[in-house]
CSV table of C-alpha atoms in Angstrom, one decimal:
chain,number,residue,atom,x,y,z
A,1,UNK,CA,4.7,-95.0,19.4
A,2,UNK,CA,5.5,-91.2,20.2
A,3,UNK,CA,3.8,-90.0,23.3
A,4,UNK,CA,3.7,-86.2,23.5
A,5,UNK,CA,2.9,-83.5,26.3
A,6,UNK,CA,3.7,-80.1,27.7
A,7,UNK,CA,6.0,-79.1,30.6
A,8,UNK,CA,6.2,-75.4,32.1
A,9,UNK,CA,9.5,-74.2,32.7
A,10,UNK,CA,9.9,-73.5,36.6
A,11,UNK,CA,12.1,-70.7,35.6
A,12,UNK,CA,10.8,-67.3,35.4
A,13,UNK,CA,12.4,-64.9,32.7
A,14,UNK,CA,12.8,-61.3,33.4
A,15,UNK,CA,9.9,-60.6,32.5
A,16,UNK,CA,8.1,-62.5,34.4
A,17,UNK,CA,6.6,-65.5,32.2
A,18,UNK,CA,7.3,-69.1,32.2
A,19,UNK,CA,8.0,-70.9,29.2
A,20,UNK,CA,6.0,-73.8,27.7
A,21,UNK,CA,7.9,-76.9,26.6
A,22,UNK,CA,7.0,-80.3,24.5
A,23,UNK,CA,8.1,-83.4,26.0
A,24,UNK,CA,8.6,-86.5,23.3
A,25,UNK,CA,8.5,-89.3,24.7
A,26,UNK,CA,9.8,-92.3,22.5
A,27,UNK,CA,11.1,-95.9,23.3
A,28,UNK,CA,12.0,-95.1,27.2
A,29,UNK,CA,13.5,-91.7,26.1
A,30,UNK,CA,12.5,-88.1,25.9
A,31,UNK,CA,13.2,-85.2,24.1
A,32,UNK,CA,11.9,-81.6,25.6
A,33,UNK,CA,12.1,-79.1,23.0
A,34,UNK,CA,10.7,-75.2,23.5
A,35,UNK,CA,7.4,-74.2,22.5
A,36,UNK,CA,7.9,-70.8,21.8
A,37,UNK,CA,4.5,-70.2,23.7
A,38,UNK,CA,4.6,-68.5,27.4
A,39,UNK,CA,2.4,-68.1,30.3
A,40,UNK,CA,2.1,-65.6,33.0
A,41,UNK,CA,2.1,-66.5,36.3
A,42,UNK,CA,-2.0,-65.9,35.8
A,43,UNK,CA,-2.4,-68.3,33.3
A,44,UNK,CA,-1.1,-71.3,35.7
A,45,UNK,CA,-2.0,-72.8,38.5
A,46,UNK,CA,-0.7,-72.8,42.1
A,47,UNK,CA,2.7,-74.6,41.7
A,48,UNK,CA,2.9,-73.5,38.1
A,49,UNK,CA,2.9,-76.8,36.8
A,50,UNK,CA,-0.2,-77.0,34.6
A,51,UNK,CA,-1.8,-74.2,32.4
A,52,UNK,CA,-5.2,-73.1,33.4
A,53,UNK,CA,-5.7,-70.7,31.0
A,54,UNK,CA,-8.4,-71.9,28.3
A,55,UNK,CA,-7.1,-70.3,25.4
A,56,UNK,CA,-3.4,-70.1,26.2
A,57,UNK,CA,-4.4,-74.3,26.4
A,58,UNK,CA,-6.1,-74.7,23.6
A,59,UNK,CA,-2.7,-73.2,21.7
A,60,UNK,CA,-0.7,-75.5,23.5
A,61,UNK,CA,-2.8,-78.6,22.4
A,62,UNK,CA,-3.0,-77.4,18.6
A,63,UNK,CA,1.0,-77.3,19.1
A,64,UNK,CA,0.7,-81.0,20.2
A,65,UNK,CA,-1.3,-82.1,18.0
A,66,UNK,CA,0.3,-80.7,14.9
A,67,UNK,CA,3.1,-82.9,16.1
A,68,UNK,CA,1.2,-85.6,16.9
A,69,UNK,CA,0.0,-86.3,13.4
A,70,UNK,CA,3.6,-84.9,11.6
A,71,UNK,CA,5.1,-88.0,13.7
A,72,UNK,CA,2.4,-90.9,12.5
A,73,UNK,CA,3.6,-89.2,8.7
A,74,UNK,CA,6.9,-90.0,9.1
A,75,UNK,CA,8.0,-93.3,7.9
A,76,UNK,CA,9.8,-95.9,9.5
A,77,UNK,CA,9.4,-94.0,13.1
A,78,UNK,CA,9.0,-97.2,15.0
A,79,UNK,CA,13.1,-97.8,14.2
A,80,UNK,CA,14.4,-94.4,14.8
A,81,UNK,CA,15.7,-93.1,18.4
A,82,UNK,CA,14.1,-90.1,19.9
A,83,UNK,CA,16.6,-87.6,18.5
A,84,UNK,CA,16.4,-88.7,15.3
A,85,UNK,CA,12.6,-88.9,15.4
A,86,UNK,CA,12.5,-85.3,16.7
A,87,UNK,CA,14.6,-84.3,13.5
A,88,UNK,CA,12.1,-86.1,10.9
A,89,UNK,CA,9.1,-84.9,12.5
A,90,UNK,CA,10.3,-81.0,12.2
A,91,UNK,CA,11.4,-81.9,8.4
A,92,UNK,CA,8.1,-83.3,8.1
A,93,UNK,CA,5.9,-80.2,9.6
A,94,UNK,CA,8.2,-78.0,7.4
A,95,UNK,CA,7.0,-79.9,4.2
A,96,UNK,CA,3.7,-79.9,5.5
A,97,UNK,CA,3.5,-76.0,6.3
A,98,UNK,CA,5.4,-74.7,3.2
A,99,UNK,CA,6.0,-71.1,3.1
A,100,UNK,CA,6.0,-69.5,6.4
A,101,UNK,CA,6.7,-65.9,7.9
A,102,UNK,CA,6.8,-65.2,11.4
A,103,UNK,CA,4.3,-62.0,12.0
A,104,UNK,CA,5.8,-60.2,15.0
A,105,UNK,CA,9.0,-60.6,13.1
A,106,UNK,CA,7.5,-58.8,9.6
A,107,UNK,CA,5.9,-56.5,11.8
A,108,UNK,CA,9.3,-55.3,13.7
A,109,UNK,CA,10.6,-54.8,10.1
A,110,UNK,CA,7.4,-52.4,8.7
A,111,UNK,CA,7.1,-50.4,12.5
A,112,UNK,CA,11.0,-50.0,12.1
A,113,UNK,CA,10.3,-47.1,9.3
A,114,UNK,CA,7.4,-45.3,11.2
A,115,UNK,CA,7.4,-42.1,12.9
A,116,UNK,CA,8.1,-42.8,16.4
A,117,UNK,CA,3.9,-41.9,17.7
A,118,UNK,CA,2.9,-43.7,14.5
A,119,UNK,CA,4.8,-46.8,15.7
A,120,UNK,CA,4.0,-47.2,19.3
A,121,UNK,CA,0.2,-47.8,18.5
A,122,UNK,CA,1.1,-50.4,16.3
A,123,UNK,CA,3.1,-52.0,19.1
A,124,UNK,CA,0.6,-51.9,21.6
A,125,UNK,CA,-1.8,-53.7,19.5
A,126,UNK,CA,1.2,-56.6,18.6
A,127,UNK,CA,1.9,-56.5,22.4
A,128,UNK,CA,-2.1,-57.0,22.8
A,129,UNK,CA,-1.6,-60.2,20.6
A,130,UNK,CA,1.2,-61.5,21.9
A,131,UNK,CA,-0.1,-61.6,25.7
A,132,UNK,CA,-3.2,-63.3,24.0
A,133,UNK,CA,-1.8,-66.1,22.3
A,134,UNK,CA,1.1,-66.3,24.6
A,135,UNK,CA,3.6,-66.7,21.8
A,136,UNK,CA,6.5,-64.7,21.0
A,137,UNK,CA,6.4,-66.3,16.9
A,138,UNK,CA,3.1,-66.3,14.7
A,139,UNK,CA,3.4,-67.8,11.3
A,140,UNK,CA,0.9,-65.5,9.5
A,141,UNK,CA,-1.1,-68.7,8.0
A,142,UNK,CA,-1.8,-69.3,11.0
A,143,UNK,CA,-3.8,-66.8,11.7
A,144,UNK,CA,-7.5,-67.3,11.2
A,145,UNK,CA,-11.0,-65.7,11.6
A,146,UNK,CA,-11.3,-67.6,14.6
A,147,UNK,CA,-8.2,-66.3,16.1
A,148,UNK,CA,-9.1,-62.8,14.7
A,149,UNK,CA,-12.9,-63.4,16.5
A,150,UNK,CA,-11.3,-64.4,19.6
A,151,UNK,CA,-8.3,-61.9,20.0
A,152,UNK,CA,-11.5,-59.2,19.6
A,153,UNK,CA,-13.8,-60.6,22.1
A,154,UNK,CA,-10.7,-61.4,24.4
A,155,UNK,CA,-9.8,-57.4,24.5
A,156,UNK,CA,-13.5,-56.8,25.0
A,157,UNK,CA,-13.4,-58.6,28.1
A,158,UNK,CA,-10.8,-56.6,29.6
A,159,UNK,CA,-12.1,-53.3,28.0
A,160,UNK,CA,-15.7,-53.4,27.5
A,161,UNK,CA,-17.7,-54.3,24.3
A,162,UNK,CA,-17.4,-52.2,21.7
A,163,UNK,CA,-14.3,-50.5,23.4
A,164,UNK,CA,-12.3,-48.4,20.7
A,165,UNK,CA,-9.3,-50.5,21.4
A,166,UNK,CA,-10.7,-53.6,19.6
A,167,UNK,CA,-11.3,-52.0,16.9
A,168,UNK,CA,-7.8,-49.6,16.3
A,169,UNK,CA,-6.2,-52.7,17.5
A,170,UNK,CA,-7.9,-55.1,14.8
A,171,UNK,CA,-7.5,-52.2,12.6
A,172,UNK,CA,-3.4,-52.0,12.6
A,173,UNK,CA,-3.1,-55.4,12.3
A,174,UNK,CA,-4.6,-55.9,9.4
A,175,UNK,CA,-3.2,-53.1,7.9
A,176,UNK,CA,0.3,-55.2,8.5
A,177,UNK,CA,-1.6,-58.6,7.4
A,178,UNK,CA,-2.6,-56.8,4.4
A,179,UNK,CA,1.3,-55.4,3.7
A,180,UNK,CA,2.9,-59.0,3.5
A,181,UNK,CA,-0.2,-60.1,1.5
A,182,UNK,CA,1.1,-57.5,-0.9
A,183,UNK,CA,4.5,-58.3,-0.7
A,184,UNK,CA,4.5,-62.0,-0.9
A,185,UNK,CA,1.6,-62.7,-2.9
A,186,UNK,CA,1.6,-62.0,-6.9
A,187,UNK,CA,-1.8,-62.4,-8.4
A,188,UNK,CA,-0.3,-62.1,-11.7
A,189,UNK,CA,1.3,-65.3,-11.6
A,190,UNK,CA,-1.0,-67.1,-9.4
A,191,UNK,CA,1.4,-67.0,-6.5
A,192,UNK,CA,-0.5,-66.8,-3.4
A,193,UNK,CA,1.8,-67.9,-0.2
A,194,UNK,CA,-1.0,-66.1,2.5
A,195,UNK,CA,-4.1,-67.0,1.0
A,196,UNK,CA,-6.3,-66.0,4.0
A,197,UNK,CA,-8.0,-62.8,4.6
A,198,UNK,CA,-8.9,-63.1,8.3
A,199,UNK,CA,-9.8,-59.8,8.9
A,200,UNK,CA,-12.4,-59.0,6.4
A,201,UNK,CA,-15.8,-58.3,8.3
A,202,UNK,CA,-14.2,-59.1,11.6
A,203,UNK,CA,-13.7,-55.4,12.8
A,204,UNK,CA,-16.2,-53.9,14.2
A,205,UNK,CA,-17.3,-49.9,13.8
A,206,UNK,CA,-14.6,-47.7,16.0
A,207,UNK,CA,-17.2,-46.0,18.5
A,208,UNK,CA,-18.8,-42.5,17.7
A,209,UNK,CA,-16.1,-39.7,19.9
A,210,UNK,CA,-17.8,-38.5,22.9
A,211,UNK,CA,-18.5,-35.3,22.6
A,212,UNK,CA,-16.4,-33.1,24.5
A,213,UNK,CA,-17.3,-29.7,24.3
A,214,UNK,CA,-18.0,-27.7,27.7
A,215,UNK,CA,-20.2,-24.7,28.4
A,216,UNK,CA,-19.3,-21.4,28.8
A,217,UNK,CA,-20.2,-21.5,32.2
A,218,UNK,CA,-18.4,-24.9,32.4
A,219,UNK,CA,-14.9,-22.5,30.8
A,220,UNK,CA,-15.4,-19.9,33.1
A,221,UNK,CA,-15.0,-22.3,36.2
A,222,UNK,CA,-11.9,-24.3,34.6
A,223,UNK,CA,-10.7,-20.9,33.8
A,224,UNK,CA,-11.4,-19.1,37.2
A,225,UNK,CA,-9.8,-22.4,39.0
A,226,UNK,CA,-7.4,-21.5,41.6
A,227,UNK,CA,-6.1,-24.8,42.4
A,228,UNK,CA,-3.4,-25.5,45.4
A,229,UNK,CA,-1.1,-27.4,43.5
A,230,UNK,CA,1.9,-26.4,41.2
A,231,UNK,CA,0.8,-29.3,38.9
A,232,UNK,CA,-2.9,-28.5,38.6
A,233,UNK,CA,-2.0,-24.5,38.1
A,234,UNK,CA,0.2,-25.1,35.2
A,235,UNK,CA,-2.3,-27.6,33.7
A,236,UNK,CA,-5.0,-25.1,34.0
A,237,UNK,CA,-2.9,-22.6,32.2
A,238,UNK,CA,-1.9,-25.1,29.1
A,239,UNK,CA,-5.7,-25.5,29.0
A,240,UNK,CA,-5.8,-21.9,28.9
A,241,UNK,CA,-3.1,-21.5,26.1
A,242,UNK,CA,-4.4,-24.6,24.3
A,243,UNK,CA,-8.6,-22.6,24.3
A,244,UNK,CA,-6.4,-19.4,23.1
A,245,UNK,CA,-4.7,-21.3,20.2
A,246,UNK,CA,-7.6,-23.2,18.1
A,247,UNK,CA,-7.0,-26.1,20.5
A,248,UNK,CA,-3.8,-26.8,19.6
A,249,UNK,CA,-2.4,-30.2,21.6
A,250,UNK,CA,-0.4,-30.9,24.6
A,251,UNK,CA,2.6,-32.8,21.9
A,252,UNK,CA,2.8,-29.2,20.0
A,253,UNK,CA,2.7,-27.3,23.0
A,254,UNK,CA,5.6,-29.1,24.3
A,255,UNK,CA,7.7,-29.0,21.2
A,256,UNK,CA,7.3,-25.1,21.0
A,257,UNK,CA,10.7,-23.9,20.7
A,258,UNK,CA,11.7,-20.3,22.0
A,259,UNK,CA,11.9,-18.9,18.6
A,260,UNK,CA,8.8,-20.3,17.5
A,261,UNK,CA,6.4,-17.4,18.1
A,262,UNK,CA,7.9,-14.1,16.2
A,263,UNK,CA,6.3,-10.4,15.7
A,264,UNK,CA,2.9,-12.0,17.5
A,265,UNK,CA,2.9,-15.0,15.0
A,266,UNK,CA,3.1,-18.3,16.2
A,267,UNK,CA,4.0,-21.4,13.5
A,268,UNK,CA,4.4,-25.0,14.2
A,269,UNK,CA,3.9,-28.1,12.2
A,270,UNK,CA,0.9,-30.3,13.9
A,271,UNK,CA,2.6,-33.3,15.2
A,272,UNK,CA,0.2,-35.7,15.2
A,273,UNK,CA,0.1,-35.3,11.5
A,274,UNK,CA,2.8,-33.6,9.6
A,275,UNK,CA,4.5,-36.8,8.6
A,276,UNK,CA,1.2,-37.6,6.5
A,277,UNK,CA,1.0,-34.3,4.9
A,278,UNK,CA,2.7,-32.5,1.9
A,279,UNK,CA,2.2,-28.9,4.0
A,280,UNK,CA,3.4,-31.2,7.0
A,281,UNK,CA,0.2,-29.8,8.5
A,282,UNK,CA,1.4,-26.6,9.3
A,283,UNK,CA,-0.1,-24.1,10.9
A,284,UNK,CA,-0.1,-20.5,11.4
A,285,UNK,CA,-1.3,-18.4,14.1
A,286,UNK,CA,-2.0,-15.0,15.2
A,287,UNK,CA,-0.7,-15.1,19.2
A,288,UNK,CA,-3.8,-12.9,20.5
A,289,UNK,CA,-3.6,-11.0,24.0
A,290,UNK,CA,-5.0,-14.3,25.8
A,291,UNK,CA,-2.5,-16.5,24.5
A,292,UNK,CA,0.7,-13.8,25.0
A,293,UNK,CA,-0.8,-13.9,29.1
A,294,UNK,CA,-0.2,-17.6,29.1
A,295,UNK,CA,3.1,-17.3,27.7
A,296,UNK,CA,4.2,-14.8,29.4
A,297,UNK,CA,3.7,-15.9,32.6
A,298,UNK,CA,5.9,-19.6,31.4
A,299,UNK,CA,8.1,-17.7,29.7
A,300,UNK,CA,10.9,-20.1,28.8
A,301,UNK,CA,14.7,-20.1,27.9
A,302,UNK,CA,14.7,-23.3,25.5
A,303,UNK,CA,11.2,-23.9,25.0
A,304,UNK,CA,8.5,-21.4,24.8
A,305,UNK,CA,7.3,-22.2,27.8
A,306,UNK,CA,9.2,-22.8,30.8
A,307,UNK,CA,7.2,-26.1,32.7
A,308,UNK,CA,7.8,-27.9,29.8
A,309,UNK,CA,11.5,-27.9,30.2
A,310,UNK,CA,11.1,-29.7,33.1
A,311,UNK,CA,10.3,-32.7,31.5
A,312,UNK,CA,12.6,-35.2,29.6
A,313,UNK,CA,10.1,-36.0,27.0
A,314,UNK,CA,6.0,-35.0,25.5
A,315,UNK,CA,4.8,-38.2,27.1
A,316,UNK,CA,5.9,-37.0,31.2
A,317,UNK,CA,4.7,-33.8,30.2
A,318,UNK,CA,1.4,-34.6,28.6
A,319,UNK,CA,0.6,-37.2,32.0
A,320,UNK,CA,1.4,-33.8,34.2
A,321,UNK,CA,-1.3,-31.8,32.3
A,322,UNK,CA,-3.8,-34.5,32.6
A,323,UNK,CA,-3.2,-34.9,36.3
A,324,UNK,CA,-3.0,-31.3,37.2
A,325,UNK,CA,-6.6,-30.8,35.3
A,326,UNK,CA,-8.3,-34.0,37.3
A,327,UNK,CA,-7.6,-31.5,39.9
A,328,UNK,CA,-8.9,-28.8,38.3
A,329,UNK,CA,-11.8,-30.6,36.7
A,330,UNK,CA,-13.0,-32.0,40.0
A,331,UNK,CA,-12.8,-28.0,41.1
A,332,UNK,CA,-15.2,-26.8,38.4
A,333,UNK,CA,-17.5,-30.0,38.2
A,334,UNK,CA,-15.9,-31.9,35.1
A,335,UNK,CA,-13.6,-34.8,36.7
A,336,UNK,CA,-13.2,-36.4,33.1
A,337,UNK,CA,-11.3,-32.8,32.1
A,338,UNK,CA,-8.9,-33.4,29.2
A,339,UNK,CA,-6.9,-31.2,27.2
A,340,UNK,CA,-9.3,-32.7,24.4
A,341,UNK,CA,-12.4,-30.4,25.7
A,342,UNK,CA,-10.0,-27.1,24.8
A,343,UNK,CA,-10.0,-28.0,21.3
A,344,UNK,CA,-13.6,-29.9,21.0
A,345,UNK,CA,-15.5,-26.7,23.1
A,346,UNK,CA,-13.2,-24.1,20.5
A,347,UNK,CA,-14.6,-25.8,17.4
A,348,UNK,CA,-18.2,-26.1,19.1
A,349,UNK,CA,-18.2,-22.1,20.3
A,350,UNK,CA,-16.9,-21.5,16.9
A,351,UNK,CA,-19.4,-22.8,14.9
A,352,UNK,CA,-22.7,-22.9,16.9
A,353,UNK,CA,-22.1,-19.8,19.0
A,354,UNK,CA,-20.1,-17.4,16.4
A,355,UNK,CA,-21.3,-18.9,13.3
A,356,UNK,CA,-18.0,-19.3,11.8
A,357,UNK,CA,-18.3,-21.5,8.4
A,358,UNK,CA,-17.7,-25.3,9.1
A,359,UNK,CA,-14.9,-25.0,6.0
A,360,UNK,CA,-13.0,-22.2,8.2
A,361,UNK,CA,-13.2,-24.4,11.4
A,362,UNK,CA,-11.9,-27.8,9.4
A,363,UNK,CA,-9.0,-24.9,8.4
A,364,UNK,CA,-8.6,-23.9,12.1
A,365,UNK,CA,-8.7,-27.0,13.4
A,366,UNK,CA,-6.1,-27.8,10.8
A,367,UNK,CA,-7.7,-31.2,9.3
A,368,UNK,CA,-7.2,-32.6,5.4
A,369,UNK,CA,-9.4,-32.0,3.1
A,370,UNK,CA,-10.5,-35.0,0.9
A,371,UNK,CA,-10.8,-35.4,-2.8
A,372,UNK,CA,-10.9,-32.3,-5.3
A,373,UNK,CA,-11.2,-29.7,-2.5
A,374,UNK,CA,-7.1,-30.9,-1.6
A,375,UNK,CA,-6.5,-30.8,-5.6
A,376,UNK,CA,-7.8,-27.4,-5.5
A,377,UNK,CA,-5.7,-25.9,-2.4
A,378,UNK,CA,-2.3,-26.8,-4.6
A,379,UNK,CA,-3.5,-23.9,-6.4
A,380,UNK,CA,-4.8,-22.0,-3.7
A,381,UNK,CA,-2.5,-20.1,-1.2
A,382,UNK,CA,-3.5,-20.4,2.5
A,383,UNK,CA,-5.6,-17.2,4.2
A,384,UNK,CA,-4.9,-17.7,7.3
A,385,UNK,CA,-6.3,-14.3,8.3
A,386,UNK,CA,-9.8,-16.4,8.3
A,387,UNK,CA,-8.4,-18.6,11.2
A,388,UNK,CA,-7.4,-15.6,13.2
A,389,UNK,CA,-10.4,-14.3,12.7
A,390,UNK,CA,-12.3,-16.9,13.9
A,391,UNK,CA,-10.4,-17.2,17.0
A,392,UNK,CA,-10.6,-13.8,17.6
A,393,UNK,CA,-14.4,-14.1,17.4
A,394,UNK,CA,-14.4,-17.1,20.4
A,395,UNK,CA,-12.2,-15.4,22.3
A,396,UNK,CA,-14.6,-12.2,22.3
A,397,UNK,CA,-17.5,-14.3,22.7
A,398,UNK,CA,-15.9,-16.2,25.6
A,399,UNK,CA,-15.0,-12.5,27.2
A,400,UNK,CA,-18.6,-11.1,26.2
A,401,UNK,CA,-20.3,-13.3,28.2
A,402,UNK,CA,-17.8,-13.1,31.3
A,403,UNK,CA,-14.2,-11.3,31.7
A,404,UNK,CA,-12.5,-14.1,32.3
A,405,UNK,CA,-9.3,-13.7,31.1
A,406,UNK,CA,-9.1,-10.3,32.0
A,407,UNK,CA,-10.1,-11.7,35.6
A,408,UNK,CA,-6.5,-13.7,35.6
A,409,UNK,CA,-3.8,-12.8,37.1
A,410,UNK,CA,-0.1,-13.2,35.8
């Protein structure tokens, strides 16, 4: 009779896991085949012989035991050799399993055709599964509630319960569950290869957003910062520029080309979603005397401004802005300062403060309208004179109650 049991590789790859092998042991001989499951250095003990990781162990033994029973299926093992045992056992789990589809492999394939920011979330919540069940394959049958239940409470461990990233994580893969369900399942012939729907009830509610909208008097000492560092001074002056434009983000700010703001107009396409849109959420702005100080002072000869041509890509420039304001934020009493409160405190002094019409801050603020109200706009062209006027009416309130930007000095 077959005996079977796991070894760990003692060789680390590159980066940085061991991997888990099956040893088959069968009349004096063995046969050590791979896994396809690795460990961390974490998940084993001292002389990373044994796993001590529960769940990465409890994979390891459903691995086993799926061979285990495959081998007392197959007839006429007791007369075979090892190899040849091996070789009817893994014809005998094939016939057993029936269609299968590796899920990281499916996934590659649908990320492949995404818009790059669109993309990397989906990786990071494949990367997520990966380092939970240890495996670099996933047949997508196997993939059950339990799984689903566990992968959840597994990030909530690490990130808090009811952290947003179990929920956008659970979120984008069942949106790639649901894509091979559509592709390789036909109702209308009865031909259903992934029958299971793991995901259904299994995610919770994403979080409400923390509110982050400052008070004026909050602005006037982000504004009025005068902080010692290069970093923290250009950050307070993106804050600046992003209050002055409706709030617009750190990944437009950077792609802002030199010609982009012409005649006192400024036009971009919203990054974050133009490649969802059929206006490619575009937006256009009237560049009032606040924002021109900004850009005048950063002036730049590729990009409209000139600090963020001195990094290689939105992602080094975006971590610079949030470091700078940390700075700046523990100077005017808000250490959790994002870019985020520019655009959340613009939309909140615009509508509670001013009074401008929740429709013309959704407009401002550049969001999608829903259901008939996007049928209508086909036949509606964009005022964007309404925008401008509402900025124009923060921007005077901000400088009503205290001349801040006046105060600045460029």
């Amino acid at each position: 009779m077959a005996t079977f049991n796991y070894e760990v590789s003692p060789y680390k790859r590159r980066d940085g896991t061991y991997l888990v092998k099956v040893r088959m042991t069968h009349h004096r001989c063995s046969v050590r085949k791979p896994t396809g499951i690795y460990a961390t250095a974490e998940q084993l003990n001292r002389d990373r012989s044994r796993i001590r990781d529960a769940a990465l162990a409890a994979a390891v033994a459903t691995f086993i035991d799926r061979l285990r029973k495959a081998a007392a299926a197959v007839d006429g093992a007791d007369f075979m050799d090892a190899t040849t045992l091996w070789v009817a056992i893994q014809a005998r789990m094939e016939a057993v399993r029936g269609f299968r589809l590796d899920f990281y492999r499916f996934a590659a394939t649908v990320t492949a055709s995404m818009e790059r920011g669109t993309a990397d979330g989906y990786r990071y919540a494949l990367n997520a599964l990966r380092s939970y069940t240890g495996k670099d394959e996933l047949d997508i049958n196997d993939i059950d509630k339990a799984m689903v239940v566990g992968f959840r409470e597994w990030i909530e461990s690490r990130n808090g319960k009811g952290c947003r990233s179990a929920s956008a994580y659970l979120e984008k893969l069942r949106t790639l569950h649901n894509r091979a369900r559509d592709i390789y399942n036909d109702d209308d012939v009865g031909l259903v290869r992934i029958p299971r729907q793991p995901f259904r009830n299994a995610i919770p509610p994403q979080p409400t957003s923390r509110h982050r909208a400052l008070t004026v008097e909050q602005l006037r000492r982000i504004l009025d910062a005068d902080p010692a560092t290069w970093k923290a001074r250009m950050a307070r002056d993106v804050f600046a520029l992003s209050f002055a434009l409706v709030g617009i983000n750190t990944a437009d700010i950077y792609a802002l080309g030199k010609g982009d703001a012409r005649g006192g107009i400024l036009t971009y396409c919203r990054a974050k979603t133009d490649s969802r849109r059929n206006d490619r959420a575009t937006m256009v702005l009237r560049v009032e005397p606040e924002a021109a100080a900004v850009i005048g002072r950063w002036r730049g000869t590729r990009k409209l401004l000139a600090c963020c041509e001195r990094y290689a890509d939105f992602k080094a420039f975006n971590k610079a802005v949030n470091q700078g304001l940390k700075e700046v934020g523990r100077m005017a009493g808000v250490p959790s300062l994002t870019t985020y409160y520019a655009r959340h405190t613009w939309a909140t002094l615009a509508r509670n403060a001013c009074g401008v019409p929740r429709d013309d801050v959704s407009a401002a603020l550049n969001h999608a309208e829903h259901g008939g109200a996007r049928v209508t706009d086909i036949y509606i062209e964009r005022d964007w004179s309404r925008v401008w006027t509402a900025n124009r009416a923060v921007l005077d309130y901000v400088a009503g109650k205290f001349p801040i930007f006046a105060a600045w000095k460029f």
